mmCIF file of C-alpha atoms in Angstrom:
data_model
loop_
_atom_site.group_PDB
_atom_site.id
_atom_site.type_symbol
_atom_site.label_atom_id
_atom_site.label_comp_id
_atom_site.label_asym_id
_atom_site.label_seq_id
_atom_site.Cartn_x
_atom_site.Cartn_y
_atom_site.Cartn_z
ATOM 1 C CA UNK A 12 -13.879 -9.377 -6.202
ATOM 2 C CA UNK A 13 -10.042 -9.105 -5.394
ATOM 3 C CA UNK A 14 -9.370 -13.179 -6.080
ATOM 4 C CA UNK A 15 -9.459 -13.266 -9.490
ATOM 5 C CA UNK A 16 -6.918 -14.958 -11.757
ATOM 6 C CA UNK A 17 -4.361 -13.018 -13.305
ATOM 7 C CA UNK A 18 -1.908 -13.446 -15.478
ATOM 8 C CA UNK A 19 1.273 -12.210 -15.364
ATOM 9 C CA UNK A 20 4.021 -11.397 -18.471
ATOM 10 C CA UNK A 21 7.515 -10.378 -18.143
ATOM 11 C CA UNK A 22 10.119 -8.667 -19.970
ATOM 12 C CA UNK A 23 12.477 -11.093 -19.256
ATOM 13 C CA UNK A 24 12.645 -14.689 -18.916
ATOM 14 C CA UNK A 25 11.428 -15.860 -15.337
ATOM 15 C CA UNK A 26 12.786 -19.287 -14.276
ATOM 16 C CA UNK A 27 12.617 -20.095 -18.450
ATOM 17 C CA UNK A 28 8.910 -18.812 -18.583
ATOM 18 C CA UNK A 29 7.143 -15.849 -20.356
ATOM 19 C CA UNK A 30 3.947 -16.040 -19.295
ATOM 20 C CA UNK A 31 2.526 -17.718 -16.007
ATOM 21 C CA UNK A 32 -0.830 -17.825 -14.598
ATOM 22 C CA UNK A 33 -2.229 -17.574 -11.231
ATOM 23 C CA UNK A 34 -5.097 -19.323 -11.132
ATOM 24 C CA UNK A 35 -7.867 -18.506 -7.911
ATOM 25 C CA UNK A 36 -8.568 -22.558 -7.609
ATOM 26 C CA UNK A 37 -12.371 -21.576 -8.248
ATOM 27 C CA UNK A 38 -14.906 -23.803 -6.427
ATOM 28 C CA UNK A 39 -11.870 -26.364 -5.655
ATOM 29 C CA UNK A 40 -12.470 -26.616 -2.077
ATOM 30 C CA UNK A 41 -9.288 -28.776 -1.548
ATOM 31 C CA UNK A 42 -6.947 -26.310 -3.517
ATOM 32 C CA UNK A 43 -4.642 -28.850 -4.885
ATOM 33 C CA UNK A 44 -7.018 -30.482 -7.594
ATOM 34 C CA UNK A 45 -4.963 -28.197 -10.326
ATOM 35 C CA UNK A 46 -1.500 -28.806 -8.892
ATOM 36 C CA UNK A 47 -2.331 -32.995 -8.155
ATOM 37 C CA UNK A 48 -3.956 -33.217 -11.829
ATOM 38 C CA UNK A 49 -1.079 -31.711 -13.655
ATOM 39 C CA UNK A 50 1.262 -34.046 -11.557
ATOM 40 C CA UNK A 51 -0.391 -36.938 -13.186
ATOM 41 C CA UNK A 52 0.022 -35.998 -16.658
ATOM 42 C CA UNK A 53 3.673 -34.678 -16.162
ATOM 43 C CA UNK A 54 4.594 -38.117 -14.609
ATOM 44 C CA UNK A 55 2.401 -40.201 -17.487
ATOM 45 C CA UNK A 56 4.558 -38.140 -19.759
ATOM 46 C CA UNK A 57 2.539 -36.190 -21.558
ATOM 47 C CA UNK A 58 3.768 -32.542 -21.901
ATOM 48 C CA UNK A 59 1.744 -30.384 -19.479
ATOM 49 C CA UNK A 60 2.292 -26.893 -17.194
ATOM 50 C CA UNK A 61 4.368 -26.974 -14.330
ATOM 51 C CA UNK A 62 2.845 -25.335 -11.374
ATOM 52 C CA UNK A 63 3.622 -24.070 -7.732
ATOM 53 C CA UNK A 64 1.692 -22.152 -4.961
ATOM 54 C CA UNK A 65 1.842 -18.770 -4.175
ATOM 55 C CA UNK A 66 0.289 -16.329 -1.388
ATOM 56 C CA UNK A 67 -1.123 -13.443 -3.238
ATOM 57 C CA UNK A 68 -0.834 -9.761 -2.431
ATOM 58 C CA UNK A 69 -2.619 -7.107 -4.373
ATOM 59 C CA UNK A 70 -1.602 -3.004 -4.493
ATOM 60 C CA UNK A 71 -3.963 -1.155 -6.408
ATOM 61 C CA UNK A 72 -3.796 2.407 -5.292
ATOM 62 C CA UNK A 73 -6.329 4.478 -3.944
ATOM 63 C CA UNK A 74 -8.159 0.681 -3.535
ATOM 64 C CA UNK A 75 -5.869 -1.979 -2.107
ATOM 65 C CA UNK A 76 -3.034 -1.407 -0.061
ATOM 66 C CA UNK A 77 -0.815 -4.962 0.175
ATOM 67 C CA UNK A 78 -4.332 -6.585 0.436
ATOM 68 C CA UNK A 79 -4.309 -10.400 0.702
ATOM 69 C CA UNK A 80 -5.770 -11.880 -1.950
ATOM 70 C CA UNK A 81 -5.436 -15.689 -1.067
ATOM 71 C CA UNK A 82 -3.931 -18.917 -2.099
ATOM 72 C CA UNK A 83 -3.110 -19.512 -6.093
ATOM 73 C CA UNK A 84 -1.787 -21.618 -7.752
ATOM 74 C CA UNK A 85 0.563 -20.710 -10.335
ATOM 75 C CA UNK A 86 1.127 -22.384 -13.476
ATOM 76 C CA UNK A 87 3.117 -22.149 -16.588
ATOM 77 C CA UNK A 88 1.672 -20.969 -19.801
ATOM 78 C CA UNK A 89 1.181 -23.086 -22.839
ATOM 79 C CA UNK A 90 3.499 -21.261 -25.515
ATOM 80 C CA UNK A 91 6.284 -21.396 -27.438
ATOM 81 C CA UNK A 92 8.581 -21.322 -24.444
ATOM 82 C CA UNK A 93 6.913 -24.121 -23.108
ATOM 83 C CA UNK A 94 7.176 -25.992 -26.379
ATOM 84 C CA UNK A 95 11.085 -24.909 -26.996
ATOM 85 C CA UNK A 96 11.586 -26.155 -23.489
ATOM 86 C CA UNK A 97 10.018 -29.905 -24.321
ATOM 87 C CA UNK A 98 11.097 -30.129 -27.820
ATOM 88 C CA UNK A 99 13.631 -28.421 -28.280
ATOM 89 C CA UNK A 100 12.372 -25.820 -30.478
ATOM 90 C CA UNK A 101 9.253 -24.075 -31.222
ATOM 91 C CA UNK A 102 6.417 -25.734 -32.863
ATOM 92 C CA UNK A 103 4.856 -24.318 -36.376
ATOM 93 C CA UNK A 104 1.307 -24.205 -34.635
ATOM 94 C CA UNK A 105 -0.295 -24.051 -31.571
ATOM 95 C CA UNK A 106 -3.999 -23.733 -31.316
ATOM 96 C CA UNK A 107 -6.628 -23.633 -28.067
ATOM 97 C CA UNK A 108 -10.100 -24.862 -29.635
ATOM 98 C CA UNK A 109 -13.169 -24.072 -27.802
ATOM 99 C CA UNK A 110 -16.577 -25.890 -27.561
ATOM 100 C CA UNK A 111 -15.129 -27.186 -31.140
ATOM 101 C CA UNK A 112 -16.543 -30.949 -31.355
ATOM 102 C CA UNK A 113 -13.627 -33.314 -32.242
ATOM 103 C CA UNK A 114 -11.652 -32.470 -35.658
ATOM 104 C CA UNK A 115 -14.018 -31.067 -38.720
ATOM 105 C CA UNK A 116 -12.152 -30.432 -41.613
ATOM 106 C CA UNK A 117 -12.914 -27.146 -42.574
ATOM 107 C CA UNK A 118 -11.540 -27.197 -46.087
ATOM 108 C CA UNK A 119 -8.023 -26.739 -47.475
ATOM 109 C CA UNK A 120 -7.623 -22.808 -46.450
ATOM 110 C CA UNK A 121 -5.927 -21.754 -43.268
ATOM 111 C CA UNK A 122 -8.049 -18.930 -42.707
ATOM 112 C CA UNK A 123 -10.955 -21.096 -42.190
ATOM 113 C CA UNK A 124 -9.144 -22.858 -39.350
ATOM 114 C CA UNK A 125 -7.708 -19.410 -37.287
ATOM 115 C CA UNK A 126 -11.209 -18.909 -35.495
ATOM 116 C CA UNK A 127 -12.833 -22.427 -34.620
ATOM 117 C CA UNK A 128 -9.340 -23.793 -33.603
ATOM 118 C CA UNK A 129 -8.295 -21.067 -31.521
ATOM 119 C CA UNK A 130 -4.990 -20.303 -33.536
ATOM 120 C CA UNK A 131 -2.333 -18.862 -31.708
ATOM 121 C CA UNK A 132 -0.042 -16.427 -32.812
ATOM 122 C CA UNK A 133 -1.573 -16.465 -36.240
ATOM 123 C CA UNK A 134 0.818 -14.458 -38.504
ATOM 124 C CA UNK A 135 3.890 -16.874 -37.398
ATOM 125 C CA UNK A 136 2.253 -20.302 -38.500
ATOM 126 C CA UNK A 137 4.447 -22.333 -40.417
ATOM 127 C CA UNK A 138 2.790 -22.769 -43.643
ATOM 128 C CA UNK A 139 3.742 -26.185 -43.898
ATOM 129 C CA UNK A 140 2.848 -27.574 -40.163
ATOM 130 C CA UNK A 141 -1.112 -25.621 -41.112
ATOM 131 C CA UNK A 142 -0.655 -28.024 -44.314
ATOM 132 C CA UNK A 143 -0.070 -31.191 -42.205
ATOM 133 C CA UNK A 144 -2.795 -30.298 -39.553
ATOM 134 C CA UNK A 145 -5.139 -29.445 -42.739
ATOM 135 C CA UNK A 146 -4.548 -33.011 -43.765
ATOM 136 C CA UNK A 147 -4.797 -34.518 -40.259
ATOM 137 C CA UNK A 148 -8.629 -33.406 -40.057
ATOM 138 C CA UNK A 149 -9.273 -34.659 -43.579
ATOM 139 C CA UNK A 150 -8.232 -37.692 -42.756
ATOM 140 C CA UNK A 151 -9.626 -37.926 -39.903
ATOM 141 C CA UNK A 152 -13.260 -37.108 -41.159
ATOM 142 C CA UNK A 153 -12.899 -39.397 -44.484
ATOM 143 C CA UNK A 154 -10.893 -42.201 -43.701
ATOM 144 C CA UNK A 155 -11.921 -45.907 -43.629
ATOM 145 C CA UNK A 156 -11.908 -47.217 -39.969
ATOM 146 C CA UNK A 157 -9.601 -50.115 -41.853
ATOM 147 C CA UNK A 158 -7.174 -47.291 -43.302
ATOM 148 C CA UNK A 159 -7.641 -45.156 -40.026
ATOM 149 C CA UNK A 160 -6.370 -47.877 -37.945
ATOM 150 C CA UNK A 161 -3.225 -48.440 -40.526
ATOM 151 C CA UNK A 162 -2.612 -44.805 -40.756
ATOM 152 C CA UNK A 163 -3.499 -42.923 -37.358
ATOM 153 C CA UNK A 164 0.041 -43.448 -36.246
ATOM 154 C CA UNK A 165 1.284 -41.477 -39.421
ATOM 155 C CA UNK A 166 -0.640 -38.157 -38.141
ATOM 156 C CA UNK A 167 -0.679 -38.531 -34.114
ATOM 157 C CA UNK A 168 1.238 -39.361 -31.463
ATOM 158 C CA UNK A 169 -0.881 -42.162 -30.528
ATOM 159 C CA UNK A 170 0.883 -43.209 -27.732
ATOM 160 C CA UNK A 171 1.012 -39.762 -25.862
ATOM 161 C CA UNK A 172 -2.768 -39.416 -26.837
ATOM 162 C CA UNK A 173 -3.593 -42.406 -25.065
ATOM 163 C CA UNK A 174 -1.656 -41.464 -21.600
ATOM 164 C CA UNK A 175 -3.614 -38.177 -22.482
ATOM 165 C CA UNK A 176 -7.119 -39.744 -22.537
ATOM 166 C CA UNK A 177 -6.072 -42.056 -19.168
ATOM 167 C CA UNK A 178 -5.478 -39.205 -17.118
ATOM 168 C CA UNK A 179 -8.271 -36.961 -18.390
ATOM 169 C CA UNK A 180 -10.395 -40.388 -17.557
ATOM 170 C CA UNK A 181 -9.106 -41.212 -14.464
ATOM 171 C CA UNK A 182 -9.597 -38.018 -12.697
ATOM 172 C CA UNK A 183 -12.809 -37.675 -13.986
ATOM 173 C CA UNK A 184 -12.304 -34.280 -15.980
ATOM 174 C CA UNK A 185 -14.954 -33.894 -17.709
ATOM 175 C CA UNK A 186 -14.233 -30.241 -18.072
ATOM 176 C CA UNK A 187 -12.114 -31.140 -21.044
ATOM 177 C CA UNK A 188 -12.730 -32.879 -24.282
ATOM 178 C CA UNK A 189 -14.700 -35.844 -22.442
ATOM 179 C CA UNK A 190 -17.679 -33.342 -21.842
ATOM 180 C CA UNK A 191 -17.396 -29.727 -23.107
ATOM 181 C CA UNK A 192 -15.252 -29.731 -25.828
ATOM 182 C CA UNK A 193 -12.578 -27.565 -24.616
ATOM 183 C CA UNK A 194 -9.587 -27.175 -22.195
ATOM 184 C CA UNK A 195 -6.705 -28.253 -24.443
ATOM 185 C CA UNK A 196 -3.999 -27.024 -26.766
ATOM 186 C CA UNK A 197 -3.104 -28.881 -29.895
ATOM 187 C CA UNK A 198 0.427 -28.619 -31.892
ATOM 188 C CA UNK A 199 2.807 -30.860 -33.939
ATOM 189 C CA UNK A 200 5.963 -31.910 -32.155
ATOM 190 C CA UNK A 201 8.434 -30.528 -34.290
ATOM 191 C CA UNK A 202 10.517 -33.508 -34.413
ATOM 192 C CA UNK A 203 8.316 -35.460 -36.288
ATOM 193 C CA UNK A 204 5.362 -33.597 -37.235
ATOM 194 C CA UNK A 205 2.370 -35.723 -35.075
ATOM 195 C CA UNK A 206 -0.333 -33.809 -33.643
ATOM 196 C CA UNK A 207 0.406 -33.997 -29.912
ATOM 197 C CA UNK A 208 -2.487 -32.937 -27.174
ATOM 198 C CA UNK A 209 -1.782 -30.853 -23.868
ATOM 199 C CA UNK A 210 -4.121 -30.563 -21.007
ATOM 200 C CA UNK A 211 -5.294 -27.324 -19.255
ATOM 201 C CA UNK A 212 -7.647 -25.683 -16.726
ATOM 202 C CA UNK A 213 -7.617 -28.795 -14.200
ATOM 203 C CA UNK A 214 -9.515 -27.126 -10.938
ATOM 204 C CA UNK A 215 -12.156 -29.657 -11.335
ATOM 205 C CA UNK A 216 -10.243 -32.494 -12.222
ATOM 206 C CA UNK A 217 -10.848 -35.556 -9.895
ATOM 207 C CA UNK A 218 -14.654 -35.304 -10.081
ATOM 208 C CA UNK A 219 -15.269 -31.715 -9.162
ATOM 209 C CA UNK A 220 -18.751 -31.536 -11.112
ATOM 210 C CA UNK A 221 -20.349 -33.377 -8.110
ATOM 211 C CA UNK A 222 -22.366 -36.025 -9.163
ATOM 212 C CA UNK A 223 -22.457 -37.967 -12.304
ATOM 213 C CA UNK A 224 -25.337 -38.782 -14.391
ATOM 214 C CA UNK A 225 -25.678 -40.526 -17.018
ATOM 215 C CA UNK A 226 -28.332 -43.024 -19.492
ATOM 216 C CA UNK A 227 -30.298 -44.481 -16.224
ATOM 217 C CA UNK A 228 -30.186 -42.088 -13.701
ATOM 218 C CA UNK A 229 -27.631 -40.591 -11.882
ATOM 219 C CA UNK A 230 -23.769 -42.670 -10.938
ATOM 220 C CA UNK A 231 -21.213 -42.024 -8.351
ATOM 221 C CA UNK A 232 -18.070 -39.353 -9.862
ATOM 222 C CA UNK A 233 -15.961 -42.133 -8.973
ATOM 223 C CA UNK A 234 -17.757 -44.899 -11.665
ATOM 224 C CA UNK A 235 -17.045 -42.884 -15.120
ATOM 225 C CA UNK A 236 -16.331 -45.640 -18.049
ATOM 226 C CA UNK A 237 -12.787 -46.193 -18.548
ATOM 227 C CA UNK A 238 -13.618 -47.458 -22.371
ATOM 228 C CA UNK A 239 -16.909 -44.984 -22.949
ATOM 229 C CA UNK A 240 -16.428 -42.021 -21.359
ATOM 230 C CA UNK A 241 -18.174 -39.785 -23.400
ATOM 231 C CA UNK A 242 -21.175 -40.129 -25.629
ATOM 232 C CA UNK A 243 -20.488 -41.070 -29.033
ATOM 233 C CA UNK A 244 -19.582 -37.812 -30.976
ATOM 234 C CA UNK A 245 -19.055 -35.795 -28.036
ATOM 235 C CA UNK A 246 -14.738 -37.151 -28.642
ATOM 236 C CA UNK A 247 -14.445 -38.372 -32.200
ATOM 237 C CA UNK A 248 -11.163 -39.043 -31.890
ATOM 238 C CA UNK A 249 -10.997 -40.351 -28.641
ATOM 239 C CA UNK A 250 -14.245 -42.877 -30.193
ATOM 240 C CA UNK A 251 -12.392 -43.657 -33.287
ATOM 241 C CA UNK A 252 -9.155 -44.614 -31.494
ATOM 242 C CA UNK A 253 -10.435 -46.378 -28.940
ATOM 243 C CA UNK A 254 -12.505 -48.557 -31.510
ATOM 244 C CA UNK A 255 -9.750 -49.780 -33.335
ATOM 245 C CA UNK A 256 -8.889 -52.903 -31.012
ATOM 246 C CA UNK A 257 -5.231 -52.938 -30.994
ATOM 247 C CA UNK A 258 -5.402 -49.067 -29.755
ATOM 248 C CA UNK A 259 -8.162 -49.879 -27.021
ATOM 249 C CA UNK A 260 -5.731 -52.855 -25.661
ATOM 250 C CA UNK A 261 -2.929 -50.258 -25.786
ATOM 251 C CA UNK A 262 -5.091 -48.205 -23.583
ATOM 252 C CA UNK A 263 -6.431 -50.770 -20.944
ATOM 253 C CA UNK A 264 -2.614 -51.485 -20.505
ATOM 254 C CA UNK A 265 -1.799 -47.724 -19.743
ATOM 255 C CA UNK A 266 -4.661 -47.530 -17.310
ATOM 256 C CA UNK A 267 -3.682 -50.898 -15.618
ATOM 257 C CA UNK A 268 -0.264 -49.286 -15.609
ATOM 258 C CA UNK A 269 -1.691 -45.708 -14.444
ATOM 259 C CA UNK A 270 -3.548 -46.559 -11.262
ATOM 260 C CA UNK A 271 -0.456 -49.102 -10.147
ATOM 261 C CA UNK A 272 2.512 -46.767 -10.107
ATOM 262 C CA UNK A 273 0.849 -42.903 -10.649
ATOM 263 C CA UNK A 274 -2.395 -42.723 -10.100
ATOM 264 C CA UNK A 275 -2.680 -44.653 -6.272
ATOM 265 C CA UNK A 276 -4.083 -43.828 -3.065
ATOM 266 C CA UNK A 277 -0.468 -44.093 -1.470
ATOM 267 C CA UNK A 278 1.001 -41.883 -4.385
ATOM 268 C CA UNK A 279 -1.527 -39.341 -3.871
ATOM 269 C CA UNK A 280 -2.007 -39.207 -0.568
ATOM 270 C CA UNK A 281 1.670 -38.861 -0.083
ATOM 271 C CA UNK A 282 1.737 -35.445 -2.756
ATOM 272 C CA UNK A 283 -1.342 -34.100 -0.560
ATOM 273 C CA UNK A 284 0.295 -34.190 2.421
ATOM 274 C CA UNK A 285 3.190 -32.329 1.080
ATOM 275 C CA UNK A 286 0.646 -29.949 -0.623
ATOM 276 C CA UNK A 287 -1.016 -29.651 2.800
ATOM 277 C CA UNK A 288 1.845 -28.844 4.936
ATOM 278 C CA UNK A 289 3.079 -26.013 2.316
ATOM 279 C CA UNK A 290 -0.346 -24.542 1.826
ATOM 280 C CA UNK A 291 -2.154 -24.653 5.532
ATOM 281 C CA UNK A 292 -0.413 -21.510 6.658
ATOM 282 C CA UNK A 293 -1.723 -19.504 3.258
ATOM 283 C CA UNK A 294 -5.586 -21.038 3.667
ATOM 284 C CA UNK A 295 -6.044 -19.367 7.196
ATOM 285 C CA UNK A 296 -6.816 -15.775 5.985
ATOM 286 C CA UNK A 297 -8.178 -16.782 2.381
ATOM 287 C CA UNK A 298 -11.942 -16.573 2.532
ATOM 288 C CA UNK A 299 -12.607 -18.502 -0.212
ATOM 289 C CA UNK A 300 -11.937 -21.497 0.996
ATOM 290 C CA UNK A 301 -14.056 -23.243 4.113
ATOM 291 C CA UNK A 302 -11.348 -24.452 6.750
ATOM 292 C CA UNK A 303 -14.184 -27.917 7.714
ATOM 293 C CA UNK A 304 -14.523 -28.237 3.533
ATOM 294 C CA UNK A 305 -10.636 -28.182 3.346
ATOM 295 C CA UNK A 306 -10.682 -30.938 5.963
ATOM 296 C CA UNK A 307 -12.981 -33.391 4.405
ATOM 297 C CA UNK A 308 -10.728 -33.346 1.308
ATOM 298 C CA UNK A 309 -7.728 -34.747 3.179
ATOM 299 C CA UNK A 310 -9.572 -37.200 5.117
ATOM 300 C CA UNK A 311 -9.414 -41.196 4.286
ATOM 301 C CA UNK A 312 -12.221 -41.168 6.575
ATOM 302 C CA UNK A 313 -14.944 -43.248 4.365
ATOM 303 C CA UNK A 314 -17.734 -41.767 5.880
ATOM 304 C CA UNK A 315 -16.744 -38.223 4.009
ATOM 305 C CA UNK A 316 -17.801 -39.157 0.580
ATOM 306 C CA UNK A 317 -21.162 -38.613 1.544
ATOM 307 C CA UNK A 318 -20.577 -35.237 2.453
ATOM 308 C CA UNK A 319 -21.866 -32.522 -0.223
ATOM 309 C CA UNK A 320 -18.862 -30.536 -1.171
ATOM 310 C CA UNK A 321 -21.651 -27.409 -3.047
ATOM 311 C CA UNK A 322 -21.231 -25.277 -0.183
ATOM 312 C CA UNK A 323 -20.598 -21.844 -1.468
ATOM 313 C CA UNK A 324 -17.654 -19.772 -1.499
ATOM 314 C CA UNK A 325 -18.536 -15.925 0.497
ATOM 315 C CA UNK A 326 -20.538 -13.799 -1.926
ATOM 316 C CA UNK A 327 -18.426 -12.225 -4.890
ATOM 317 C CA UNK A 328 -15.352 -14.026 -4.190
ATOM 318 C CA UNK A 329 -14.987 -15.316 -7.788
ATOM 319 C CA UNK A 330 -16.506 -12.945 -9.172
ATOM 320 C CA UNK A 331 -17.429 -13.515 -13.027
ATOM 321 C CA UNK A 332 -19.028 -16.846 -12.169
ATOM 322 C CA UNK A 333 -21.937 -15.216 -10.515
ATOM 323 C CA UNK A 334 -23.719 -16.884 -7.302
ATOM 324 C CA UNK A 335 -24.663 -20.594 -8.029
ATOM 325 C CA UNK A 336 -22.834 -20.819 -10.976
ATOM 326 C CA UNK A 337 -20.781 -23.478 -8.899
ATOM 327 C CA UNK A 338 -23.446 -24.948 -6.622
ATOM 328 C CA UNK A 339 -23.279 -28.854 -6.674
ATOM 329 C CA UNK A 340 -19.543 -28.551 -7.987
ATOM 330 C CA UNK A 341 -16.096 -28.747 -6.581
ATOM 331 C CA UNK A 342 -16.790 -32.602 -6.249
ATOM 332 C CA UNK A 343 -16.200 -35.185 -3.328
ATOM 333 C CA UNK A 344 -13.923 -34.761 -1.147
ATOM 334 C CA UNK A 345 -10.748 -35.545 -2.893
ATOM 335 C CA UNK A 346 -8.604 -38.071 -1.217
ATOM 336 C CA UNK A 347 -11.541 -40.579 -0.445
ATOM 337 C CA UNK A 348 -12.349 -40.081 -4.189
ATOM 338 C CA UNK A 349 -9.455 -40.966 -5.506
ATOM 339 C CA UNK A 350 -9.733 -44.672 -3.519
ATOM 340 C CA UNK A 351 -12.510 -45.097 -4.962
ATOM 341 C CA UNK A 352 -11.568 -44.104 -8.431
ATOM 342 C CA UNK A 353 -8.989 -46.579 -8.446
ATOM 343 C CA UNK A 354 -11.091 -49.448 -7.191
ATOM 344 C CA UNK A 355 -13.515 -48.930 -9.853
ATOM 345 C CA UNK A 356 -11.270 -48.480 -12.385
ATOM 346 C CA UNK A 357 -9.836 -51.473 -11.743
ATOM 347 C CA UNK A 358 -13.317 -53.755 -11.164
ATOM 348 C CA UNK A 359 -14.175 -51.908 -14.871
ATOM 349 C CA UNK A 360 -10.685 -53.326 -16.190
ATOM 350 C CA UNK A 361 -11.518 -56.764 -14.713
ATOM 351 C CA UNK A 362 -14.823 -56.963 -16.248
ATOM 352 C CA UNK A 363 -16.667 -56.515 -12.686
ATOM 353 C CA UNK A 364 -17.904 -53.276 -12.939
ATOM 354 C CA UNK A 365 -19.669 -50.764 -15.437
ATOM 355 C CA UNK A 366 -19.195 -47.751 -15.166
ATOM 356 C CA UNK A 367 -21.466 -44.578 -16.903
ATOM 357 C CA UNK A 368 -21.130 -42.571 -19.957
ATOM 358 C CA UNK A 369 -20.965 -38.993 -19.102
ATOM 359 C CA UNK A 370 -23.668 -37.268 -21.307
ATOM 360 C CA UNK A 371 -22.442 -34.529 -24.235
ATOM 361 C CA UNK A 372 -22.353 -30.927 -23.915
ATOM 362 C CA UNK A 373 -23.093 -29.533 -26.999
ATOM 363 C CA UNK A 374 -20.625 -27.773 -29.119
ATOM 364 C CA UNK A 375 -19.368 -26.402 -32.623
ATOM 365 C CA UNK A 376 -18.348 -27.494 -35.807
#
């Protein structure tokens, strides 16, 4: 199919990147699901991609002459540019783990790390930040819970974590850590040698599995658990922080805090409509996306959320996912979710409303 993603290296430096990515916004019917999730995190300060939107054009001779490939969105690539740019100076290791279940400790050699954790650039680890991050995952699978709680600080940036686990929360991403054990990168911030966590792959942030379910039946997207998430195991981390009560305080606050100034319906609503107006020209000729699907995402009409948001892409337009590989995703429509979101994030805060604990995914390690 000719809307794939693509990445895209230079020679030189390219507005201070490498690397960037155009992603195809796969079964995102509202297109701006990657661009408004990474917003979120950038403004809740946790280091994540910068992105922008592009119109695609593809030569390929003797098969595509200037053929218009659609609307991407482009984002930055996690690497050590990215890291020089918000530390100050590149980080001794960066790793991408995948389907890799929380933190096992895998021993005291490196080598027995590379694979499961998804090391990156290998041969230039800093032998001393492996050390550290060997000792992080020790700790983290033999500690007390009373010496976890007076030591988790030592090894992670707690606080970032936590604006880290709001956002990936709030939009209901459980494409992540929360339900399949992957989308993230891991590294130590330089400065002080805490493991710091950095989201990634956000088109189906805000929901965009479709419907939740959960012990009991099946829930409303909008009604994940603010405090259980995920079922126990499926986020040891995120379990064993959020049990020590101090931390889950800590992180009540930042989601309190979250859906007042960042994560609101007036916020939002206002980025959309800039998102809208810069993107409605590029969506006429892209025939991925459905022009009445497109519609129902910006509409604070409350009658939308009803509306099934499976309907299919044309045939082979992403290809690699195959046909019905995203049926029932891409979510509700996305501004009337996000209303909701916040009102039952808030009822959960205020003791009014439970939400559901999205089931576990399976995974290694």
């Amino acid at each position: 199919s000719l809307k794939r993603p693509i990445k895209l290296e230079f020679d030189r430096t390219f507005f201070g990147m490498s690397k960037v990515n155009l992603n195809n916004n796969a079964m995102d019917q509202s297109q701006m699901r990657e661009a408004l999730g990474y917003d979120v995190f950038r403004r809740e300060g946790v280091p994540a991609a910068r992105t922008a939107f592009a119109k695609v054009y593809l030569t390929v001779k003797g098969t595509y002459d200037n053929q218009y490939a659609g609307l991407y969105t482009v984002v930055e690539q996690i690497d050590q540019t990215f890291f020089k740019d918000r530390f100050g100076k590149k980080t001794g290791v960066v790793l991408k783990p995948e389907s890799l279940h929380g933190m096992p400790y895998f021993g005291d050699e490196w080598d027995s790390y590379v694979v499961p954790y998804g090391a990156k650039s290998s041969a230039k680890i800093d032998p001393a930040a492996a050390k550290r991050f060997i000792e992080f995952t020790k700790f983290v699978k033999e500690a007390s819970d009373e010496d976890f709680a007076k030591q988790i600080a030592d090894y992670v940036d707690v606080d970032e974590f936590l604006h880290f686990l709001a956002v990936e929360v709030m939009t209901v991403n459980l494409d992540s850590p929360l339900g399949f054990s992957h989308n993230y990168y891991i590294t130590l911030n330089p400065k002080n040698q805490k493991v710091v966590w950095i989201p990634w792959d956000l088109n189906l942030a805000f929901g965009g599995f479709g419907g939740g379910r959960g012990r009991g039946g099946s829930y409303p997207q909008q009604d994940l658990s603010i405090n259980n998430p995920s079922q126990k195991g499926q986020f040891p981390l995120a379990d064993r922080i959020l049990a020590v009560p101090a931390l889950l305080k800590q992180y009540d606050e930042i989601v309190r805090i979250l859906i007042t100034k960042n994560f609101t319906v007036e916020r939002l609503s206002a980025e959309m409509k800039l998102m809208e107006d810069a993107i409605s020209g590029a969506l006429k000729d892209d025939r991925s996306v459905s022009a009445a699907q497109f519609k129902r995402n910006m509409s604070a009409d409350p009658s939308t959320i009803a509306v099934s948001d499976s309907a299919q892409p044309e045939p082979d337009n992403f290809g690699g996912f195959g046909r019905g590989f995203g049926r029932g995703m891409g979510g509700p429509p996305l501004r009337q979710f996000i209303a909701l979101r916040v009102e039952s994030a808030r009822e959960q805060l205020d003791g009014k409303r439970e939400g559901f604990t999205a089931p576990g995914r399976g995974g290694r390690g």
